[in-house]
mmCIF file of C-alpha atoms in Angstrom:
data_model
loop_
_atom_site.group_PDB
_atom_site.id
_atom_site.type_symbol
_atom_site.label_atom_id
_atom_site.label_comp_id
_atom_site.label_asym_id
_atom_site.label_seq_id
_atom_site.Cartn_x
_atom_site.Cartn_y
_atom_site.Cartn_z
ATOM 1 C CA PRO A 1 102.309 -87.149 141.593
ATOM 2 C CA LYS A 2 104.282 -84.232 143.312
ATOM 3 C CA THR A 3 101.898 -83.222 145.896
ATOM 4 C CA ASP A 4 104.029 -80.533 148.273
ATOM 5 C CA ILE A 5 103.668 -77.292 146.027
ATOM 6 C CA VAL A 6 104.811 -74.141 146.777
ATOM 7 C CA PHE A 7 103.840 -71.316 143.549
ATOM 8 C CA LEU A 8 104.407 -67.734 143.260
ATOM 9 C CA LYS A 9 101.500 -65.765 141.977
ATOM 10 C CA VAL A 10 103.293 -63.043 139.993
ATOM 11 C CA HIS A 11 100.246 -59.962 139.316
ATOM 12 C CA LYS A 12 98.649 -59.984 136.134
ATOM 13 C CA SER A 13 100.163 -62.612 134.172
ATOM 14 C CA ALA A 14 97.481 -66.340 133.654
ATOM 15 C CA SER A 15 98.338 -67.167 138.004
ATOM 16 C CA SER A 16 95.111 -67.277 137.906
ATOM 17 C CA THR A 17 94.079 -70.179 135.647
ATOM 18 C CA VAL A 18 97.270 -71.591 137.914
ATOM 19 C CA MET A 19 95.676 -71.016 141.228
ATOM 20 C CA ASN A 20 92.658 -72.305 139.841
ATOM 21 C CA ILE A 21 94.825 -75.997 138.269
ATOM 22 C CA LEU A 22 96.210 -75.424 141.859
ATOM 23 C CA PHE A 23 92.848 -75.660 143.797
ATOM 24 C CA ARG A 24 90.702 -78.678 141.356
ATOM 25 C CA PHE A 25 94.248 -80.809 142.528
ATOM 26 C CA GLY A 26 94.963 -79.624 146.256
ATOM 27 C CA GLU A 27 91.115 -80.285 146.429
ATOM 28 C CA THR A 28 90.861 -83.631 144.789
ATOM 29 C CA HIS A 29 93.694 -84.401 146.532
ATOM 30 C CA ASN A 30 92.450 -83.799 150.113
ATOM 31 C CA LEU A 31 96.496 -81.487 150.623
ATOM 32 C CA THR A 32 95.864 -78.332 152.936
ATOM 33 C CA PHE A 33 96.807 -75.041 151.632
ATOM 34 C CA ALA A 34 98.655 -72.604 153.540
ATOM 35 C CA PHE A 35 95.889 -70.183 153.931
ATOM 36 C CA PRO A 36 96.356 -66.671 154.833
ATOM 37 C CA GLN A 37 95.088 -65.894 158.578
ATOM 38 C CA GLY A 38 91.110 -65.567 158.614
ATOM 39 C CA GLY A 39 90.909 -66.407 155.073
ATOM 40 C CA GLY A 40 92.034 -64.150 153.606
ATOM 41 C CA PHE A 41 92.900 -63.630 149.295
ATOM 42 C CA GLN A 42 96.567 -62.743 150.308
ATOM 43 C CA LEU A 43 99.784 -63.485 152.176
ATOM 44 C CA TYR A 44 99.583 -59.688 153.429
ATOM 45 C CA TYR A 45 100.883 -58.556 150.317
ATOM 46 C CA PRO A 46 102.423 -55.814 149.889
ATOM 47 C CA HIS A 47 104.702 -56.834 153.443
ATOM 48 C CA HIS A 48 108.051 -59.599 152.583
ATOM 49 C CA PHE A 49 105.658 -62.859 153.489
ATOM 50 C CA LEU A 50 106.257 -64.260 157.394
ATOM 51 C CA ALA A 51 105.043 -67.657 157.663
ATOM 52 C CA ARG A 52 102.598 -66.007 160.953
ATOM 53 C CA PHE A 53 100.675 -65.679 158.329
ATOM 54 C CA VAL A 54 99.472 -68.709 157.168
ATOM 55 C CA GLN A 55 96.506 -69.897 159.268
ATOM 56 C CA GLY A 56 97.037 -72.927 161.699
ATOM 57 C CA PHE A 57 100.391 -72.041 161.130
ATOM 58 C CA SER A 58 102.644 -71.969 164.786
ATOM 59 C CA PRO A 59 106.418 -71.670 165.687
ATOM 60 C CA LEU A 60 106.102 -74.783 168.140
ATOM 61 C CA SER A 61 104.126 -76.985 166.093
ATOM 62 C CA PRO A 62 105.771 -78.913 163.357
ATOM 63 C CA ARG A 63 102.647 -78.418 160.944
ATOM 64 C CA ARG A 64 103.890 -77.867 156.811
ATOM 65 C CA PHE A 65 100.580 -77.455 154.421
ATOM 66 C CA ASN A 66 100.996 -79.193 150.958
ATOM 67 C CA ILE A 67 100.568 -76.499 148.573
ATOM 68 C CA LEU A 68 100.988 -72.144 149.114
ATOM 69 C CA CYS A 69 99.974 -70.508 146.058
ATOM 70 C CA HIS A 70 98.084 -67.128 147.548
ATOM 71 C CA HIS A 71 99.539 -63.374 146.540
ATOM 72 C CA MET A 72 102.786 -62.536 148.585
ATOM 73 C CA ARG A 73 105.786 -60.885 148.212
ATOM 74 C CA PHE A 74 108.121 -64.002 148.629
ATOM 75 C CA LEU A 75 110.570 -64.603 151.359
ATOM 76 C CA GLN A 76 112.935 -68.263 151.317
ATOM 77 C CA PRO A 77 113.387 -68.423 154.521
ATOM 78 C CA GLU A 78 109.975 -68.308 155.697
ATOM 79 C CA VAL A 79 108.055 -70.208 152.803
ATOM 80 C CA GLN A 80 109.849 -73.339 153.867
ATOM 81 C CA LYS A 81 109.273 -73.091 157.351
ATOM 82 C CA VAL A 82 105.147 -73.155 156.158
ATOM 83 C CA VAL A 83 106.246 -76.190 153.393
ATOM 84 C CA PRO A 84 107.670 -79.534 153.337
ATOM 85 C CA SER A 85 110.903 -79.244 152.802
ATOM 86 C CA SER A 86 111.114 -82.058 149.535
ATOM 87 C CA ALA A 87 108.498 -78.868 147.984
ATOM 88 C CA VAL A 88 108.693 -78.542 144.921
ATOM 89 C CA TYR A 89 108.691 -74.111 143.806
ATOM 90 C CA PHE A 90 106.943 -72.624 140.346
ATOM 91 C CA SER A 91 105.815 -69.147 139.020
ATOM 92 C CA ILE A 92 104.673 -67.659 135.994
ATOM 93 C CA LEU A 93 106.468 -64.639 133.788
ATOM 94 C CA ARG A 94 105.030 -62.209 131.581
ATOM 95 C CA ASN A 95 105.944 -59.365 129.152
ATOM 96 C CA PRO A 96 106.831 -56.327 131.206
ATOM 97 C CA VAL A 97 105.582 -54.599 128.026
ATOM 98 C CA GLN A 98 101.980 -56.763 128.192
ATOM 99 C CA LEU A 99 101.311 -57.036 132.153
ATOM 100 C CA MET A 100 102.336 -52.732 132.701
ATOM 101 C CA GLU A 101 99.392 -52.181 130.606
ATOM 102 C CA SER A 102 96.750 -55.008 131.921
ATOM 103 C CA SER A 103 98.213 -53.608 135.606
ATOM 104 C CA PHE A 104 98.134 -50.055 134.283
ATOM 105 C CA VAL A 105 94.242 -50.437 133.179
ATOM 106 C CA TYR A 106 93.394 -52.931 136.769
ATOM 107 C CA TYR A 107 95.836 -51.393 139.617
ATOM 108 C CA LYS A 108 94.444 -47.717 137.529
ATOM 109 C CA GLY A 109 93.280 -45.863 141.486
ATOM 110 C CA ALA A 110 97.291 -46.449 142.966
ATOM 111 C CA SER A 111 98.654 -43.480 143.737
ATOM 112 C CA ALA A 112 100.955 -44.151 140.826
ATOM 113 C CA PHE A 113 98.143 -44.431 137.487
ATOM 114 C CA SER A 114 96.078 -42.286 139.634
ATOM 115 C CA ARG A 115 96.968 -38.646 137.827
ATOM 116 C CA VAL A 116 97.104 -39.351 134.399
ATOM 117 C CA ARG A 117 94.476 -40.459 131.169
ATOM 118 C CA SER A 118 97.398 -42.527 129.887
ATOM 119 C CA LEU A 119 100.161 -44.825 129.855
ATOM 120 C CA GLU A 120 101.927 -42.794 127.220
ATOM 121 C CA GLU A 121 101.371 -39.949 129.646
ATOM 122 C CA PHE A 122 103.062 -41.036 132.771
ATOM 123 C CA LEU A 123 105.997 -42.885 130.772
ATOM 124 C CA SER A 124 106.059 -39.526 129.380
ATOM 125 C CA GLN A 125 107.762 -37.623 133.220
ATOM 126 C CA PRO A 126 107.698 -41.440 135.022
ATOM 127 C CA HIS A 127 108.826 -39.300 138.194
ATOM 128 C CA ARG A 128 106.868 -36.963 137.765
ATOM 129 C CA TYR A 129 103.943 -39.054 138.626
ATOM 130 C CA TYR A 130 105.910 -42.364 140.122
ATOM 131 C CA ASN A 131 106.975 -41.591 144.676
ATOM 132 C CA PRO A 132 109.226 -44.578 144.902
ATOM 133 C CA ALA A 133 108.707 -43.831 148.899
ATOM 134 C CA SER A 134 104.541 -44.790 148.254
ATOM 135 C CA SER A 135 103.323 -48.143 149.340
ATOM 136 C CA ASP A 136 101.728 -48.971 146.614
ATOM 137 C CA ARG A 137 104.948 -48.062 144.506
ATOM 138 C CA HIS A 138 104.895 -51.801 143.000
ATOM 139 C CA TYR A 139 101.964 -51.948 140.757
ATOM 140 C CA ALA A 140 103.880 -49.141 138.991
ATOM 141 C CA ARG A 141 108.030 -50.068 137.934
ATOM 142 C CA ASN A 142 109.139 -53.630 138.077
ATOM 143 C CA LEU A 143 105.647 -55.754 139.756
ATOM 144 C CA MET A 144 107.676 -58.841 138.206
ATOM 145 C CA THR A 145 111.262 -58.213 140.456
ATOM 146 C CA PHE A 146 109.347 -57.172 143.763
ATOM 147 C CA ASP A 147 106.752 -60.336 143.811
ATOM 148 C CA PHE A 148 109.730 -61.832 143.962
ATOM 149 C CA GLY A 149 110.992 -60.466 147.097
ATOM 150 C CA PHE A 150 113.900 -57.714 145.662
ATOM 151 C CA ASN A 151 113.599 -53.762 144.826
ATOM 152 C CA PRO A 152 111.530 -52.710 142.117
ATOM 153 C CA ASP A 153 113.720 -49.692 141.788
ATOM 154 C CA GLY A 154 117.431 -51.516 142.193
ATOM 155 C CA GLU A 155 120.130 -50.883 140.696
ATOM 156 C CA GLU A 156 119.422 -51.647 137.041
ATOM 157 C CA SER A 157 123.670 -52.834 136.936
ATOM 158 C CA PRO A 158 124.946 -56.116 135.153
ATOM 159 C CA GLU A 159 126.373 -57.408 138.327
ATOM 160 C CA ARG A 160 123.136 -56.617 140.419
ATOM 161 C CA VAL A 161 121.404 -57.818 137.664
ATOM 162 C CA GLN A 162 122.975 -61.349 137.900
ATOM 163 C CA LEU A 163 122.653 -61.894 140.469
ATOM 164 C CA MET A 164 118.865 -61.392 141.577
ATOM 165 C CA LEU A 165 118.538 -64.229 138.412
ATOM 166 C CA LYS A 166 120.861 -66.506 140.607
ATOM 167 C CA ALA A 167 118.783 -65.729 143.410
ATOM 168 C CA ILE A 168 115.813 -66.471 141.516
ATOM 169 C CA GLU A 169 117.489 -69.568 140.443
ATOM 170 C CA ALA A 170 118.424 -70.396 143.785
ATOM 171 C CA SER A 171 114.397 -70.838 145.060
ATOM 172 C CA PHE A 172 112.784 -72.378 141.967
ATOM 173 C CA ASP A 173 113.146 -75.471 140.166
ATOM 174 C CA PHE A 174 111.495 -73.649 136.737
ATOM 175 C CA LEU A 175 109.412 -70.253 135.600
ATOM 176 C CA LEU A 176 106.512 -70.994 133.079
ATOM 177 C CA ILE A 177 105.888 -68.137 131.180
ATOM 178 C CA SER A 178 101.844 -66.912 130.500
ATOM 179 C CA GLU A 179 102.561 -66.323 126.487
ATOM 180 C CA TYR A 180 103.559 -69.970 126.393
ATOM 181 C CA PHE A 181 100.457 -71.217 129.033
ATOM 182 C CA ASP A 182 99.551 -74.604 126.563
ATOM 183 C CA GLU A 183 103.435 -74.953 126.656
ATOM 184 C CA SER A 184 103.558 -74.241 130.213
ATOM 185 C CA MET A 185 101.399 -76.280 130.957
ATOM 186 C CA VAL A 186 102.458 -79.149 129.993
ATOM 187 C CA LEU A 187 106.110 -78.324 131.255
ATOM 188 C CA LEU A 188 103.680 -78.093 134.269
ATOM 189 C CA LYS A 189 102.216 -82.190 133.596
ATOM 190 C CA GLU A 190 105.322 -83.208 133.019
ATOM 191 C CA MET A 191 107.607 -81.080 136.337
ATOM 192 C CA LEU A 192 104.520 -82.778 138.692
ATOM 193 C CA CYS A 193 104.179 -86.180 137.811
ATOM 194 C CA TRP A 194 100.866 -85.202 136.884
ATOM 195 C CA ASP A 195 98.066 -86.646 134.121
ATOM 196 C CA LEU A 196 96.965 -84.431 131.229
ATOM 197 C CA ASP A 197 92.626 -83.340 133.188
ATOM 198 C CA SER A 198 94.790 -82.091 136.363
ATOM 199 C CA VAL A 199 96.405 -79.000 133.889
ATOM 200 C CA VAL A 200 93.439 -78.283 131.857
ATOM 201 C CA SER A 201 91.301 -75.337 132.132
ATOM 202 C CA PHE A 202 90.144 -71.813 130.918
ATOM 203 C CA PRO A 203 90.564 -68.711 130.836
ATOM 204 C CA LEU A 204 90.102 -66.480 134.229
ATOM 205 C CA ASN A 205 90.309 -63.104 135.513
ATOM 206 C CA ILE A 206 90.527 -62.050 132.513
ATOM 207 C CA ARG A 207 89.559 -59.034 130.439
ATOM 208 C CA ASP A 208 87.577 -58.081 127.080
ATOM 209 C CA SER A 209 89.449 -56.979 124.814
ATOM 210 C CA SER A 210 87.773 -53.518 124.701
ATOM 211 C CA THR A 211 89.483 -52.274 127.618
ATOM 212 C CA LYS A 212 93.054 -53.466 125.966
ATOM 213 C CA SER A 213 94.213 -51.015 123.618
ATOM 214 C CA PRO A 214 97.931 -51.835 120.891
ATOM 215 C CA LEU A 215 100.867 -49.656 122.056
ATOM 216 C CA ALA A 216 103.232 -47.460 120.057
ATOM 217 C CA GLU A 217 106.727 -49.188 119.694
ATOM 218 C CA SER A 218 108.427 -45.400 121.444
ATOM 219 C CA VAL A 219 106.138 -46.344 124.151
ATOM 220 C CA VAL A 220 107.020 -50.243 123.599
ATOM 221 C CA GLU A 221 110.867 -49.303 124.427
ATOM 222 C CA LYS A 222 110.181 -46.516 127.545
ATOM 223 C CA LEU A 223 108.294 -49.267 129.199
ATOM 224 C CA LYS A 224 111.152 -51.928 128.603
ATOM 225 C CA ALA A 225 113.914 -49.099 129.724
ATOM 226 C CA TRP A 226 111.456 -48.414 132.674
ATOM 227 C CA ASN A 227 110.657 -52.325 133.724
ATOM 228 C CA ARG A 228 114.474 -52.296 132.950
ATOM 229 C CA LEU A 229 114.486 -54.987 136.048
ATOM 230 C CA ASP A 230 111.522 -57.150 134.830
ATOM 231 C CA TRP A 231 112.160 -56.852 130.975
ATOM 232 C CA GLU A 232 116.077 -58.778 132.752
ATOM 233 C CA ILE A 233 114.619 -61.348 134.366
ATOM 234 C CA TYR A 234 111.224 -62.112 131.497
ATOM 235 C CA THR A 235 113.735 -62.349 128.744
ATOM 236 C CA HIS A 236 116.493 -64.484 130.908
ATOM 237 C CA PHE A 237 113.217 -68.057 131.847
ATOM 238 C CA ASN A 238 111.932 -67.065 129.306
ATOM 239 C CA ARG A 239 115.134 -68.165 126.977
ATOM 240 C CA THR A 240 115.698 -71.117 130.098
ATOM 241 C CA PHE A 241 112.368 -72.058 129.532
ATOM 242 C CA TRP A 242 113.376 -72.896 126.210
ATOM 243 C CA GLU A 243 116.756 -74.949 126.941
ATOM 244 C CA ARG A 244 114.455 -76.998 129.945
ATOM 245 C CA ILE A 245 111.830 -77.694 126.836
ATOM 246 C CA ASP A 246 114.978 -79.026 124.360
ATOM 247 C CA ARG A 247 116.544 -81.123 126.948
ATOM 248 C CA ASP A 248 113.146 -82.026 128.976
ATOM 249 C CA ILE A 249 110.526 -82.730 126.252
ATOM 250 C CA GLY A 250 111.214 -81.672 122.726
ATOM 251 C CA ARG A 251 110.044 -79.431 120.360
ATOM 252 C CA GLU A 252 108.713 -82.521 118.488
ATOM 253 C CA ARG A 253 105.978 -84.157 121.238
ATOM 254 C CA MET A 254 105.945 -81.039 123.190
ATOM 255 C CA ARG A 255 104.055 -79.986 119.510
ATOM 256 C CA ARG A 256 101.762 -83.238 119.982
ATOM 257 C CA GLU A 257 101.328 -82.806 124.269
ATOM 258 C CA VAL A 258 100.097 -79.234 123.093
ATOM 259 C CA ARG A 259 97.909 -80.780 119.985
ATOM 260 C CA ALA A 260 97.198 -82.991 122.710
ATOM 261 C CA LEU A 261 96.430 -80.560 126.157
ATOM 262 C CA ARG A 262 94.019 -78.212 123.563
ATOM 263 C CA GLN A 263 91.736 -80.971 122.177
ATOM 264 C CA ARG A 264 90.587 -82.115 125.596
ATOM 265 C CA GLN A 265 90.280 -77.725 126.295
ATOM 266 C CA ALA A 266 87.924 -77.859 123.911
ATOM 267 C CA GLU A 267 85.991 -81.396 124.204
ATOM 268 C CA LEU A 268 85.483 -79.606 127.892
ATOM 269 C CA ALA A 269 84.378 -76.755 126.673
ATOM 270 C CA ARG A 270 81.912 -77.669 124.192
ATOM 271 C CA THR A 271 80.883 -80.612 127.232
ATOM 272 C CA CYS A 272 80.811 -77.567 129.791
ATOM 273 C CA LEU A 273 79.631 -74.571 128.604
ATOM 274 C CA GLN A 274 76.863 -72.340 127.307
ATOM 275 C CA GLY A 275 77.645 -70.807 124.112
ATOM 276 C CA THR A 276 81.860 -70.284 122.720
ATOM 277 C CA GLY A 277 83.684 -69.485 125.743
ATOM 278 C CA SER A 278 83.319 -66.516 128.557
ATOM 279 C CA VAL A 279 81.424 -63.845 128.556
ATOM 280 C CA ALA A 280 80.825 -60.238 129.807
ATOM 281 C CA PRO A 281 79.956 -60.074 133.614
ATOM 282 C CA LYS A 282 76.848 -58.017 133.007
ATOM 283 C CA ASP A 283 76.015 -62.314 131.097
ATOM 284 C CA ILE A 284 76.899 -64.476 133.646
ATOM 285 C CA LYS A 285 73.713 -65.857 135.541
ATOM 286 C CA ASP A 286 75.192 -67.793 137.871
ATOM 287 C CA SER A 287 76.331 -64.333 141.292
ATOM 288 C CA SER A 288 77.854 -67.842 142.472
ATOM 289 C CA LEU A 289 80.123 -67.771 139.343
ATOM 290 C CA ARG A 290 81.260 -64.129 138.284
ATOM 291 C CA PRO A 291 84.546 -62.956 138.899
ATOM 292 C CA LEU A 292 85.494 -59.803 141.218
ATOM 293 C CA GLN A 293 85.319 -56.438 139.559
ATOM 294 C CA HIS A 294 88.210 -54.825 139.950
ATOM 295 C CA GLY A 295 89.657 -50.941 137.901
ATOM 296 C CA GLY A 296 88.671 -50.080 134.525
ATOM 297 C CA ALA A 297 88.974 -53.677 134.027
ATOM 298 C CA ARG A 298 86.046 -55.902 131.895
ATOM 299 C CA ILE A 299 86.644 -59.084 133.962
ATOM 300 C CA LEU A 300 85.646 -61.781 131.735
ATOM 301 C CA GLY A 301 83.846 -64.887 133.023
ATOM 302 C CA TYR A 302 81.636 -67.848 132.294
ATOM 303 C CA ASN A 303 77.659 -69.655 132.155
ATOM 304 C CA LEU A 304 77.404 -73.008 132.948
ATOM 305 C CA LYS A 305 75.084 -75.475 130.595
ATOM 306 C CA GLN A 306 71.854 -76.223 132.707
ATOM 307 C CA GLY A 307 70.940 -79.916 133.033
ATOM 308 C CA LEU A 308 75.014 -81.743 133.794
ATOM 309 C CA ASP A 309 74.509 -85.050 136.452
ATOM 310 C CA GLN A 310 75.567 -84.129 138.941
ATOM 311 C CA GLU A 311 79.518 -85.707 138.424
ATOM 312 C CA LEU A 312 79.827 -82.804 135.290
ATOM 313 C CA GLU A 313 78.182 -80.997 136.781
ATOM 314 C CA ARG A 314 81.117 -80.375 140.026
ATOM 315 C CA THR A 315 84.045 -80.860 137.377
ATOM 316 C CA CYS A 316 82.712 -77.651 134.905
ATOM 317 C CA ARG A 317 81.387 -75.733 138.198
ATOM 318 C CA ARG A 318 85.079 -75.923 139.542
ATOM 319 C CA LEU A 319 86.549 -75.289 135.881
ATOM 320 C CA VAL A 320 85.060 -72.342 135.792
ATOM 321 C CA THR A 321 84.432 -71.296 139.740
ATOM 322 C CA PRO A 322 86.751 -67.826 139.785
ATOM 323 C CA GLU A 323 89.759 -67.829 142.535
ATOM 324 C CA LEU A 324 87.500 -65.543 145.767
ATOM 325 C CA GLN A 325 84.581 -67.354 145.904
ATOM 326 C CA TYR A 326 87.048 -71.246 145.542
ATOM 327 C CA SER A 327 89.582 -69.561 147.336
ATOM 328 C CA SER A 328 86.499 -69.119 150.584
ATOM 329 C CA LEU A 329 85.363 -72.871 149.702
ATOM 330 C CA LEU A 330 88.453 -74.462 150.327
ATOM 331 C CA TYR A 331 89.071 -72.638 152.913
ATOM 332 C CA LYS A 332 85.826 -73.386 155.068
ATOM 333 C CA ARG A 333 86.066 -77.760 154.371
ATOM 334 C CA GLN A 334 89.794 -77.524 156.011
ATOM 335 C CA PHE A 335 88.643 -75.001 159.167
ATOM 336 C CA PRO A 336 84.982 -75.951 159.594
ATOM 337 C CA PRO A 337 83.405 -72.595 160.766
ATOM 338 C CA PRO A 338 82.232 -74.181 164.700
ATOM 339 C CA PRO A 339 78.352 -75.584 164.720
ATOM 340 C CA SER A 340 76.530 -72.577 165.671
#
């Protein structure tokens, strides 16, 4: 199994669920994480990543960390200073139309969105509300492009787009697609030589469907045009994703693997969870399992069954522990506070 991993956690793309998988794998195999200085949750995002943002990094010592997976704006020469050269690099993408709809609800406080009532209103005159000089502009345009380290207001010529795609391909071993999450997990398992249980998950940091609304076709076209660079990244890597599956796994085996993964997840859900799945934040009984609420989104969570035996309780709890709580727990384990 591969244990040296860089995961570029792209915003609003099922990346919290992937992070939970990496946290569990790292904890089980006693791996080290490249944590943000002081145990924060982001590597000084939205600045480009620098090695010195990592707790315990020193240019003088050759210490390397196994897993780098907290939010960052990608900059490979700096990333290479903190992980072994053998590290596998991957990320996950999401259709930019849904990505922006999600971003609009989640980052409603961002300067570009704060003065509009709806996404339609924003898209009717985006340049009226969007300021390329504002420090939080990336939430409102080409968010994936930005997370990969490029300029979200960059030129959209075919040459420029090709350079960007080539640069991503040169840095990353593979990219997953959140719309095909189960297929992505099977591919992840193959690429990292992991077993099925390592890539099992419950969806984390998802919002209540009551805050989601379908978008009119005219809005969808405007969204694609406004997020043109993201759209180019997504369509290109969606295509190469399926090419890789055809080449390395095959559709028939992929169907079998996906079925096995879903059966295992359903089995764990029956074992671990009260009720059938996620619940509203106010209904989460254990406050340590309550996810951070943000913007206009209602982020769902889970209730564990009572009376599970110790080992099982631990397994189940890890599956549903929200990102911030899990990150803090692992940070304290890796950097124990001095005895008082």
